[in-house]
CSV table of C-alpha atoms in Angstrom, one decimal:
chain,number,residue,atom,x,y,z
A,1,MET,CA,73.7,110.3,125.4
A,2,LYS,CA,76.3,111.3,127.9
A,3,SER,CA,77.5,107.9,128.3
A,4,ARG,CA,78.4,107.4,124.4
A,5,THR,CA,79.5,110.3,124.6
A,6,PHE,CA,82.1,109.7,127.1
A,7,PHE,CA,82.9,105.9,124.9
A,8,HIS,CA,83.5,107.8,121.9
A,9,SER,CA,86.3,110.4,123.6
A,10,LEU,CA,87.9,107.2,126.0
A,11,LEU,CA,88.1,105.3,122.5
A,12,SER,CA,89.6,108.2,120.6
A,13,PHE,CA,91.9,108.4,123.4
A,14,TYR,CA,92.8,104.9,123.2
A,15,HIS,CA,93.6,105.1,119.3
A,16,ARG,CA,96.1,108.3,120.1
A,17,VAL,CA,98.4,106.9,122.5
A,18,SER,CA,101.0,104.2,121.8
A,19,ILE,CA,101.4,101.0,122.4
A,20,PHE,CA,103.6,101.2,125.6
A,21,LYS,CA,100.5,103.3,127.1
A,22,LYS,CA,97.8,100.6,125.9
A,23,PHE,CA,99.6,98.5,128.1
A,24,LEU,CA,100.4,100.8,131.1
A,25,LEU,CA,96.1,100.9,131.2
A,26,ALA,CA,96.7,97.4,132.9
A,27,PRO,CA,99.0,98.3,135.3
A,28,PHE,CA,97.6,101.2,136.3
A,29,LEU,CA,95.1,99.5,137.8
A,30,GLY,CA,97.3,97.8,140.3
A,31,LEU,CA,100.5,99.7,140.3
A,32,LEU,CA,102.6,98.8,142.7
A,33,LEU,CA,101.8,95.9,142.4
A,34,VAL,CA,103.2,95.4,138.7
A,35,VAL,CA,106.3,98.0,138.7
A,36,PRO,CA,108.3,95.0,138.0
A,37,ILE,CA,105.9,93.9,134.9
A,38,PHE,CA,106.3,97.7,134.0
A,39,PHE,CA,110.3,97.7,133.4
A,40,PHE,CA,109.6,94.2,131.5
A,41,LEU,CA,107.1,95.8,129.0
A,42,LEU,CA,109.6,98.7,128.4
A,43,LEU,CA,112.1,96.6,127.2
A,44,THR,CA,110.4,94.8,125.2
A,45,THR,CA,108.3,97.6,123.3
A,46,LYS,CA,111.2,99.4,122.8
A,47,GLU,CA,112.5,95.9,120.6
A,48,ILE,CA,109.6,96.1,119.1
A,49,GLN,CA,109.6,99.7,118.0
A,50,ASP,CA,112.8,98.9,117.3
A,51,GLU,CA,112.2,96.4,114.9
A,52,VAL,CA,109.4,98.6,113.5
A,53,ASN,CA,111.9,100.9,112.7
A,54,TYR,CA,114.4,98.9,111.2
A,55,ILE,CA,111.7,97.5,108.9
A,56,ASN,CA,110.5,101.2,107.8
A,57,LYS,CA,114.1,102.6,107.5
A,58,LYS,CA,116.1,99.6,106.0
A,59,THR,CA,114.5,96.5,104.8
A,60,PHE,CA,111.4,98.5,103.0
A,61,PRO,CA,113.8,100.7,100.9
A,62,LEU,CA,116.4,97.9,99.7
A,63,TYR,CA,113.4,96.2,98.5
A,64,ALA,CA,112.3,99.3,97.0
A,65,LEU,CA,115.9,99.9,95.1
A,66,THR,CA,116.0,96.4,94.2
A,67,ARG,CA,112.7,96.5,91.7
A,68,ASP,CA,114.4,99.9,90.7
A,69,ASN,CA,117.5,98.0,89.6
A,70,VAL,CA,115.2,95.3,87.7
A,71,MET,CA,113.4,98.1,85.8
A,72,LEU,CA,116.6,99.6,85.5
A,73,LEU,CA,118.2,96.4,83.7
A,74,GLU,CA,114.9,96.2,81.4
A,75,LYS,CA,115.5,99.5,80.4
A,76,ILE,CA,119.0,98.9,79.5
A,77,SER,CA,118.0,96.0,78.0
A,78,HIS,CA,115.7,97.8,75.7
A,79,ASN,CA,117.8,100.6,74.6
A,80,ILE,CA,120.3,98.1,73.7
A,81,ASN,CA,117.9,96.6,71.7
A,82,SER,CA,116.3,99.1,69.6
A,83,ALA,CA,119.8,100.8,69.1
A,84,VAL,CA,121.0,97.6,67.4
A,85,ALA,CA,117.8,97.0,65.2
A,86,ALA,CA,117.9,100.5,64.1
A,87,LYS,CA,121.2,100.7,64.0
A,88,GLU,CA,121.8,104.0,66.0
A,89,GLU,CA,124.4,104.6,68.9
A,90,LEU,CA,122.2,107.3,70.2
A,91,TRP,CA,120.0,104.6,71.8
A,92,LEU,CA,123.1,104.0,73.9
A,93,GLU,CA,123.3,106.9,75.8
A,94,ASP,CA,120.0,106.4,77.4
A,95,SER,CA,121.5,103.0,78.8
A,96,LEU,CA,124.3,104.5,79.7
A,97,THR,CA,122.5,106.8,81.4
A,98,HIS,CA,120.6,103.7,83.0
A,99,ALA,CA,124.1,102.2,83.8
A,100,GLN,CA,125.1,104.9,85.7
A,101,LEU,CA,121.6,105.1,87.8
A,102,MET,CA,122.1,101.4,88.5
A,103,GLN,CA,125.6,101.4,89.6
A,104,LYS,CA,124.6,104.2,91.9
A,105,ASN,CA,122.2,102.5,93.5
A,106,MET,CA,124.0,99.4,94.1
A,107,GLN,CA,126.7,101.5,96.5
A,108,GLU,CA,123.5,101.9,98.9
A,109,TYR,CA,123.9,98.1,99.7
A,110,ARG,CA,126.7,99.0,102.1
A,111,HIS,CA,126.4,98.6,105.6
A,112,THR,CA,123.6,96.3,105.4
A,113,PRO,CA,123.2,92.5,105.5
A,114,PHE,CA,123.2,92.4,102.3
A,115,GLU,CA,126.7,94.0,101.5
A,116,LYS,CA,128.3,91.0,99.7
A,117,ALA,CA,125.3,90.5,97.8
A,118,GLY,CA,125.5,94.0,96.6
A,119,GLU,CA,129.2,93.6,95.2
A,120,GLU,CA,128.7,90.2,94.0
A,121,LEU,CA,126.0,92.2,92.0
A,122,ALA,CA,127.7,95.0,90.9
A,123,THR,CA,130.7,92.8,89.3
A,124,TYR,CA,128.6,90.8,87.1
A,125,PHE,CA,126.8,94.0,85.8
A,126,ASP,CA,130.2,95.8,85.3
A,127,SER,CA,131.2,93.0,83.4
A,128,TYR,CA,127.8,92.7,81.3
A,129,PHE,CA,127.5,96.3,80.4
A,130,GLU,CA,130.9,96.6,79.1
A,131,HIS,CA,130.6,93.1,77.3
A,132,VAL,CA,127.0,94.0,75.6
A,133,LEU,CA,127.8,97.7,75.1
A,134,GLU,CA,130.7,96.4,73.1
A,135,LEU,CA,128.5,94.2,71.1
A,136,SER,CA,126.5,96.3,70.2
A,137,LYS,CA,128.1,99.2,69.1
A,138,ASN,CA,130.6,96.2,66.6
A,139,ILE,CA,126.9,95.3,65.6
A,140,ILE,CA,126.4,99.0,64.6
A,141,ASP,CA,129.5,99.6,62.9
A,142,SER,CA,129.4,96.2,60.7
A,143,ASP,CA,125.6,96.9,59.8
A,144,GLY,CA,124.9,93.8,61.7
A,145,TYR,CA,127.5,91.1,61.6
A,146,TYR,CA,131.6,91.0,62.1
A,147,ASP,CA,134.0,87.6,62.9
A,148,GLY,CA,133.3,86.8,66.6
A,149,ILE,CA,129.3,88.0,67.2
A,150,GLU,CA,128.8,84.6,68.1
A,151,GLN,CA,131.3,84.4,71.0
A,152,ASP,CA,130.9,88.2,72.0
A,153,THR,CA,127.0,87.0,72.2
A,154,LYS,CA,127.6,84.1,73.8
A,155,LEU,CA,129.5,86.1,76.4
A,156,SER,CA,127.2,88.9,76.6
A,157,MET,CA,124.1,86.1,77.0
A,158,ASN,CA,126.2,84.4,79.7
A,159,ASP,CA,127.0,87.4,81.9
A,160,TYR,CA,123.0,88.9,81.6
A,161,MET,CA,122.5,84.9,82.9
A,162,LYS,CA,124.7,85.5,85.7
A,163,LEU,CA,123.8,89.2,86.7
A,164,ASP,CA,119.7,88.2,86.3
A,165,LEU,CA,120.4,85.2,88.8
A,166,ALA,CA,122.3,87.2,91.2
A,167,LEU,CA,119.8,89.7,90.9
A,168,LYS,CA,116.2,87.8,91.5
A,169,SER,CA,118.7,86.3,94.2
A,170,LEU,CA,119.4,89.7,96.3
A,171,GLN,CA,115.6,90.2,95.6
A,172,LYS,CA,114.3,86.5,97.2
A,173,SER,CA,116.5,87.5,99.8
A,174,ILE,CA,115.6,90.9,100.5
A,175,LYS,CA,112.0,89.6,100.7
A,176,GLU,CA,112.9,86.7,103.0
A,177,LYS,CA,114.3,89.1,105.3
A,178,ILE,CA,111.1,91.4,105.3
A,179,GLN,CA,109.0,87.9,105.9
A,180,ARG,CA,111.4,87.3,108.8
A,181,ASP,CA,110.9,90.7,110.5
A,182,ILE,CA,107.6,90.8,110.0
A,183,GLY,CA,107.6,87.4,111.8
A,184,SER,CA,109.9,88.4,114.5
A,185,LEU,CA,107.4,91.3,115.0
A,186,ASP,CA,104.6,89.4,115.8
A,187,THR,CA,106.1,86.9,117.7
A,188,ASN,CA,107.8,89.3,119.8
A,189,THR,CA,104.6,91.2,120.3
A,190,ASN,CA,102.2,88.2,121.2
A,191,LEU,CA,105.3,86.8,123.7
A,192,LEU,CA,104.8,90.4,124.9
A,193,LEU,CA,100.8,90.1,125.4
A,194,ILE,CA,100.8,86.5,126.2
A,195,LYS,CA,103.4,86.9,129.5
A,196,GLY,CA,101.5,90.5,130.4
A,197,ALA,CA,98.3,88.4,130.2
A,198,PHE,CA,99.6,85.3,131.9
A,199,LEU,CA,101.0,87.3,134.5
A,200,PHE,CA,98.3,90.2,135.3
A,201,ILE,CA,95.8,87.5,136.0
A,202,PHE,CA,97.6,86.6,139.2
A,203,TRP,CA,97.6,90.5,140.2
A,204,PHE,CA,94.2,91.9,139.5
A,205,ILE,CA,91.0,90.8,137.4
A,206,SER,CA,91.0,94.2,136.2
A,207,THR,CA,94.0,94.0,134.6
A,208,ILE,CA,93.4,91.0,132.6
A,209,ILE,CA,90.3,92.2,131.0
A,210,VAL,CA,92.0,95.4,129.9
A,211,THR,CA,95.1,93.1,128.7
A,212,LEU,CA,92.8,91.0,126.7
A,213,LEU,CA,91.3,93.8,125.2
A,214,VAL,CA,94.4,95.3,124.5
A,215,TYR,CA,95.7,92.3,123.0
A,216,ARG,CA,93.2,91.3,120.9
A,217,ASP,CA,93.1,95.1,119.0
A,218,ILE,CA,96.6,94.8,118.4
A,219,ARG,CA,96.7,91.3,117.6
A,220,LYS,CA,94.2,91.5,114.8
A,221,ARG,CA,95.7,94.7,114.1
A,222,ILE,CA,99.2,93.2,113.6
A,223,SER,CA,97.6,90.1,111.9
A,224,GLN,CA,96.4,92.6,109.0
A,225,ILE,CA,99.8,94.0,108.8
A,226,VAL,CA,101.4,90.9,108.2
A,227,ASP,CA,99.0,90.0,105.6
A,228,ALA,CA,99.4,92.8,104.2
A,229,SER,CA,103.7,93.0,104.3
A,230,GLU,CA,103.1,89.3,103.0
A,231,LYS,CA,101.3,90.2,99.9
A,232,ILE,CA,104.2,92.8,99.4
A,233,ALA,CA,107.1,90.4,99.5
A,234,HIS,CA,105.1,87.7,97.3
A,235,GLY,CA,104.1,90.3,95.1
A,236,ASP,CA,100.5,90.2,95.2
A,237,VAL,CA,99.7,93.7,95.8
A,238,ASP,CA,96.3,95.3,94.3
A,239,PHE,CA,97.3,98.9,94.0
A,240,LYS,CA,93.1,99.9,94.9
A,241,ASP,CA,93.9,99.1,98.1
A,242,ARG,CA,95.3,99.8,101.2
A,243,LEU,CA,95.0,99.5,105.2
A,244,ASP,CA,92.2,100.9,106.6
A,245,LEU,CA,93.3,101.1,110.6
A,246,PRO,CA,92.3,104.4,112.2
A,247,MET,CA,95.8,104.6,114.8
A,248,LYS,CA,98.0,106.9,115.4
A,249,ASP,CA,100.6,104.1,117.1
A,250,GLU,CA,103.8,102.5,116.4
A,251,LEU,CA,101.5,99.9,113.8
A,252,GLY,CA,99.8,103.0,113.1
A,253,GLN,CA,103.0,104.5,111.6
A,254,ILE,CA,103.6,100.8,110.1
A,255,VAL,CA,100.1,101.0,108.6
A,256,SER,CA,100.6,104.2,107.0
A,257,SER,CA,104.7,103.6,105.4
A,258,ILE,CA,102.7,99.7,103.9
A,259,ASN,CA,100.4,102.4,102.3
A,260,ILE,CA,103.1,104.8,101.2
A,261,PHE,CA,105.1,102.0,99.4
A,262,ILE,CA,102.0,100.4,98.0
A,263,SER,CA,101.3,103.6,96.5
A,264,LYS,CA,105.0,104.5,95.3
A,265,LEU,CA,104.7,100.7,93.4
A,266,ASP,CA,101.9,101.8,92.1
A,267,GLN,CA,103.3,104.8,90.8
A,268,ASP,CA,106.1,103.0,89.5
A,269,HIS,CA,104.0,100.8,88.2
A,270,GLN,CA,102.6,102.8,86.0
A,271,GLU,CA,105.3,104.5,85.3
A,272,LEU,CA,106.8,101.2,84.3
A,273,LEU,CA,103.8,101.0,81.8
A,274,GLN,CA,104.2,104.0,80.1
A,275,THR,CA,107.9,103.4,79.9
A,276,LYS,CA,106.7,100.0,78.2
A,277,LYS,CA,104.6,102.1,75.8
A,278,GLU,CA,106.9,104.9,74.8
A,279,LEU,CA,109.8,101.7,74.3
A,280,GLN,CA,107.2,99.6,71.9
A,281,LEU,CA,106.5,102.8,70.1
A,282,LEU,CA,110.2,103.4,70.1
A,283,TYR,CA,110.9,99.8,69.0
A,284,VAL,CA,108.8,100.7,65.3
A,285,ARG,CA,110.3,104.3,64.7
A,286,ASP,CA,112.7,105.6,63.0
A,287,LYS,CA,114.8,107.9,65.5
A,288,LEU,CA,116.1,110.3,63.1
A,289,THR,CA,112.7,110.7,60.7
A,290,GLY,CA,110.0,109.5,63.2
A,291,LEU,CA,108.8,107.5,60.5
A,292,HIS,CA,108.4,104.2,61.2
A,293,ASN,CA,111.4,101.3,60.6
A,294,ARG,CA,111.9,97.5,59.1
A,295,VAL,CA,110.7,96.1,62.1
A,296,LYS,CA,106.9,98.1,61.3
A,297,ILE,CA,107.8,97.2,58.0
A,298,ASP,CA,107.4,93.8,57.9
A,299,GLU,CA,104.3,93.9,60.4
A,300,VAL,CA,102.3,95.9,57.3
A,301,LEU,CA,103.2,93.4,54.5
A,302,GLU,CA,102.0,90.7,56.4
A,303,ASP,CA,98.9,92.3,57.0
A,304,GLU,CA,98.9,92.9,53.6
A,305,ILE,CA,99.6,90.2,52.5
A,306,ASN,CA,96.8,88.3,54.5
A,307,ARG,CA,94.3,91.0,53.3
A,308,PHE,CA,95.0,89.8,49.5
A,309,LYS,CA,95.0,86.0,50.6
A,310,ARG,CA,91.4,86.6,51.9
A,311,TYR,CA,89.6,89.1,50.3
A,312,ASN,CA,92.2,89.0,47.2
A,313,ILE,CA,92.4,92.9,47.6
A,314,ALA,CA,95.3,94.3,45.4
A,315,PHE,CA,98.7,96.7,46.9
A,316,SER,CA,101.6,97.7,45.9
A,317,ILE,CA,104.9,99.0,47.3
A,318,ILE,CA,106.9,101.8,46.5
A,319,ILE,CA,110.7,102.0,47.1
A,320,VAL,CA,112.0,105.3,47.2
A,321,ASP,CA,116.2,106.0,46.7
A,322,ILE,CA,117.6,110.1,47.1
A,323,ASP,CA,119.9,110.1,44.0
A,324,TYR,CA,123.9,111.1,44.7
A,325,PHE,CA,123.1,111.5,48.3
A,326,LYS,CA,126.3,110.0,49.5
A,327,LYS,CA,127.9,113.0,47.6
A,328,ILE,CA,125.8,115.4,49.1
A,329,ASN,CA,127.2,113.8,52.5
A,330,ASP,CA,130.3,113.6,51.4
A,331,SER,CA,130.5,117.0,50.2
A,332,TYR,CA,128.2,118.8,52.9
A,333,ARG,CA,129.2,116.3,56.2
A,334,HIS,CA,126.1,114.1,57.9
A,335,LEU,CA,124.7,117.2,59.8
A,336,VAL,CA,123.1,118.6,56.5
A,337,GLY,CA,122.4,115.2,55.5
A,338,ASP,CA,120.3,114.4,58.4
A,339,GLU,CA,118.5,117.4,57.5
A,340,ILE,CA,117.9,116.2,53.6
A,341,LEU,CA,116.5,113.1,55.1
A,342,LYS,CA,114.0,114.6,57.6
A,343,GLY,CA,113.0,117.1,54.9
A,344,PHE,CA,112.6,114.3,52.3
A,345,ALA,CA,111.3,112.4,54.7
A,346,ARG,CA,108.0,115.1,55.7
A,347,LYS,CA,108.0,115.7,51.4
A,348,LEU,CA,107.1,112.5,51.1
A,349,GLN,CA,104.9,111.6,53.9
A,350,ASP,CA,103.1,114.9,53.1
A,351,ASN,CA,102.3,113.9,49.3
A,352,ILE,CA,100.9,110.6,50.1
A,353,ARG,CA,97.4,109.6,50.8
A,354,ALA,CA,95.9,108.6,54.2
A,355,THR,CA,95.8,105.1,53.2
A,356,ASP,CA,99.2,104.8,52.5
A,357,PHE,CA,101.8,103.6,54.5
A,358,ILE,CA,105.6,104.9,54.3
A,359,ALA,CA,108.8,104.4,56.5
A,360,ARG,CA,112.5,104.9,56.4
A,361,TRP,CA,113.9,101.3,54.4
A,362,GLY,CA,117.4,102.4,55.5
A,363,GLY,CA,120.2,105.0,54.9
A,364,GLU,CA,118.8,106.9,52.2
A,365,GLU,CA,115.9,104.8,51.1
A,366,PHE,CA,112.3,104.8,52.1
A,367,LEU,CA,109.3,102.6,51.7
A,368,ILE,CA,105.8,103.1,50.8
A,369,VAL,CA,103.1,100.5,51.0
A,370,SER,CA,100.3,101.7,48.9
A,371,SER,CA,96.6,99.5,50.0
A,372,GLN,CA,94.2,98.6,47.1
A,373,THR,CA,96.5,100.0,44.7
A,374,ASP,CA,97.9,98.1,41.5
A,375,GLU,CA,100.9,98.5,39.9
A,376,GLU,CA,99.7,101.6,37.6
A,377,GLU,CA,98.0,103.3,40.1
A,378,ALA,CA,101.3,103.0,42.3
A,379,PHE,CA,103.5,103.7,39.1
A,380,ASN,CA,101.1,107.3,39.1
A,381,LEU,CA,101.9,108.1,42.7
A,382,ALA,CA,105.4,107.7,42.5
A,383,GLU,CA,105.5,110.0,39.4
A,384,LYS,CA,103.5,112.9,41.2
A,385,LEU,CA,106.1,112.3,44.1
A,386,ARG,CA,109.3,112.0,42.0
A,387,GLN,CA,107.6,116.0,40.5
A,388,LYS,CA,107.3,117.1,43.6
A,389,ILE,CA,110.7,116.0,45.0
A,390,GLU,CA,112.6,117.5,41.6
A,391,ASN,CA,110.6,121.2,42.2
A,392,CYS,CA,111.5,121.5,45.8
A,393,SER,CA,114.7,122.1,47.5
A,394,PHE,CA,116.3,120.9,50.7
A,395,GLU,CA,118.7,122.8,52.6
A,396,GLU,CA,119.1,124.9,49.6
A,397,LEU,CA,119.6,121.8,47.5
A,398,THR,CA,118.1,120.3,44.7
A,399,LEU,CA,117.6,116.9,45.1
A,400,SER,CA,115.9,113.8,42.4
A,401,ALA,CA,115.0,110.5,43.6
A,402,SER,CA,114.2,107.1,41.7
A,403,PHE,CA,111.6,104.5,42.4
A,404,GLY,CA,110.8,101.1,42.1
A,405,VAL,CA,107.1,99.9,42.2
A,406,ALA,CA,105.6,96.4,42.0
A,407,SER,CA,102.7,94.5,43.0
A,408,TYR,CA,101.7,91.7,44.8
A,409,GLU,CA,101.0,89.0,43.0
A,410,THR,CA,99.6,85.6,44.0
A,411,SER,CA,102.0,83.1,45.6
A,412,GLN,CA,104.6,86.1,46.3
A,413,THR,CA,106.4,86.0,49.5
A,414,GLN,CA,107.3,89.0,51.3
A,415,ASN,CA,111.2,89.4,50.6
A,416,GLN,CA,110.1,88.4,46.3
A,417,LEU,CA,107.7,91.0,46.4
A,418,LEU,CA,110.8,93.9,48.4
A,419,HIS,CA,113.3,91.9,45.4
A,420,ASN,CA,111.4,92.7,42.3
A,421,ALA,CA,110.7,96.7,43.6
A,422,ASP,CA,114.6,96.6,44.4
A,423,LEU,CA,114.9,95.2,40.7
A,424,ALA,CA,112.6,98.4,39.2
A,425,LEU,CA,114.9,100.8,41.7
A,426,TYR,CA,118.0,99.4,40.2
A,427,LYS,CA,116.6,99.3,36.8
A,428,ALA,CA,115.8,103.6,37.6
A,429,LYS,CA,119.4,104.6,38.2
A,430,GLU,CA,121.0,102.4,36.0
A,431,THR,CA,119.0,104.4,33.2
A,432,GLY,CA,119.9,107.6,34.4
A,433,ARG,CA,118.0,108.7,37.8
A,434,ASN,CA,115.5,110.3,38.3
A,435,ARG,CA,112.9,108.2,37.1
A,436,VAL,CA,109.9,105.9,38.0
A,437,VAL,CA,110.2,102.1,36.5
A,438,CYS,CA,107.6,99.2,37.5
A,439,PHE,CA,108.8,95.5,37.9
A,440,LYS,CA,106.3,94.3,35.4
A,441,SER,CA,108.2,96.8,32.5
A,442,LEU,CA,111.5,95.0,32.9
């Protein structure tokens, strides 16, 4: 029992001491004979410790920073695409925030082996962001097309390809440096252990035994660290796994850093997934009214047409247009107009059926898709909505709206259905507004 307690105490002591002290266990048995070896071990251990500190303080943070830049570039791209799709310049403010953060990150490459690559990356990014921001604003301002859009788009794509290539090249270079640094650490440690073991053989048998034990232990832990680091460098990380080494020496510090790094990767991965979900949601949402936008409308109409073709289930659409909305904007300005649009959208949403789908079609127009509904039933729904709007005030103003109703017919395309509803809406506005017109009545 006492021998077992002594063994555990000795093992606990071995786990607590540094690598340097572990190697001193062997010279301790023949201290007078190994004094010259002691200085050799001290110098080599110091080099290893410097390499460890460099990896912990320099290389890993640079890799994490580059990965953050990749995610920021993806967010910028998503924000700009969303701004163009929704025709809302408010989205560009988010991309500007991410761009400023990315520019700040690129300052961190200064005074590192990657300074030149960082400057090149910053140059490509500034050129890309300037061109794509100008392109996005021109597209939004011109409602989707203007002279020179092809040339501007090609220029932005070329800038993006250069930026993406530079970013990937820098990321690859940092990965390769991590591999080289870890390999150098492994090589230097092996050299230290092998030379120490070789020299100790000539001095004292007990020194050989202790050195070999230390060698086997550290070698095993370094192999685990190298394997884990290579997985990180190649992106093959299992976020649920952690290195489990009961050591508090320099290698234990590396293990702790790697575990922290994996946890940070896991956190960033989860944040990226969440951001992706939010971006996907925002991609199909109208930012002003909170309703779905035309992107989602295309998906819903496609599903309804497929359901009609398979099960012969009727459906109809209603296009709603606020009467004289331009005059309201001209008289009360756009802030009031925006509030009216939001209130109008809520009024429509509150008075449609649970099975109906509503989205902002564009400007002051809204589109309702009514499943399992023929044109007569859609007309009744539209008339109900018309009366609700007529009897309600929006920002202390009385409004009216015109409605165009169309039902899907066999062999129609989505565009034909929308065109029919638009014709009915045009007829409603032509014949005095504040009325519901069905396509079949034309």
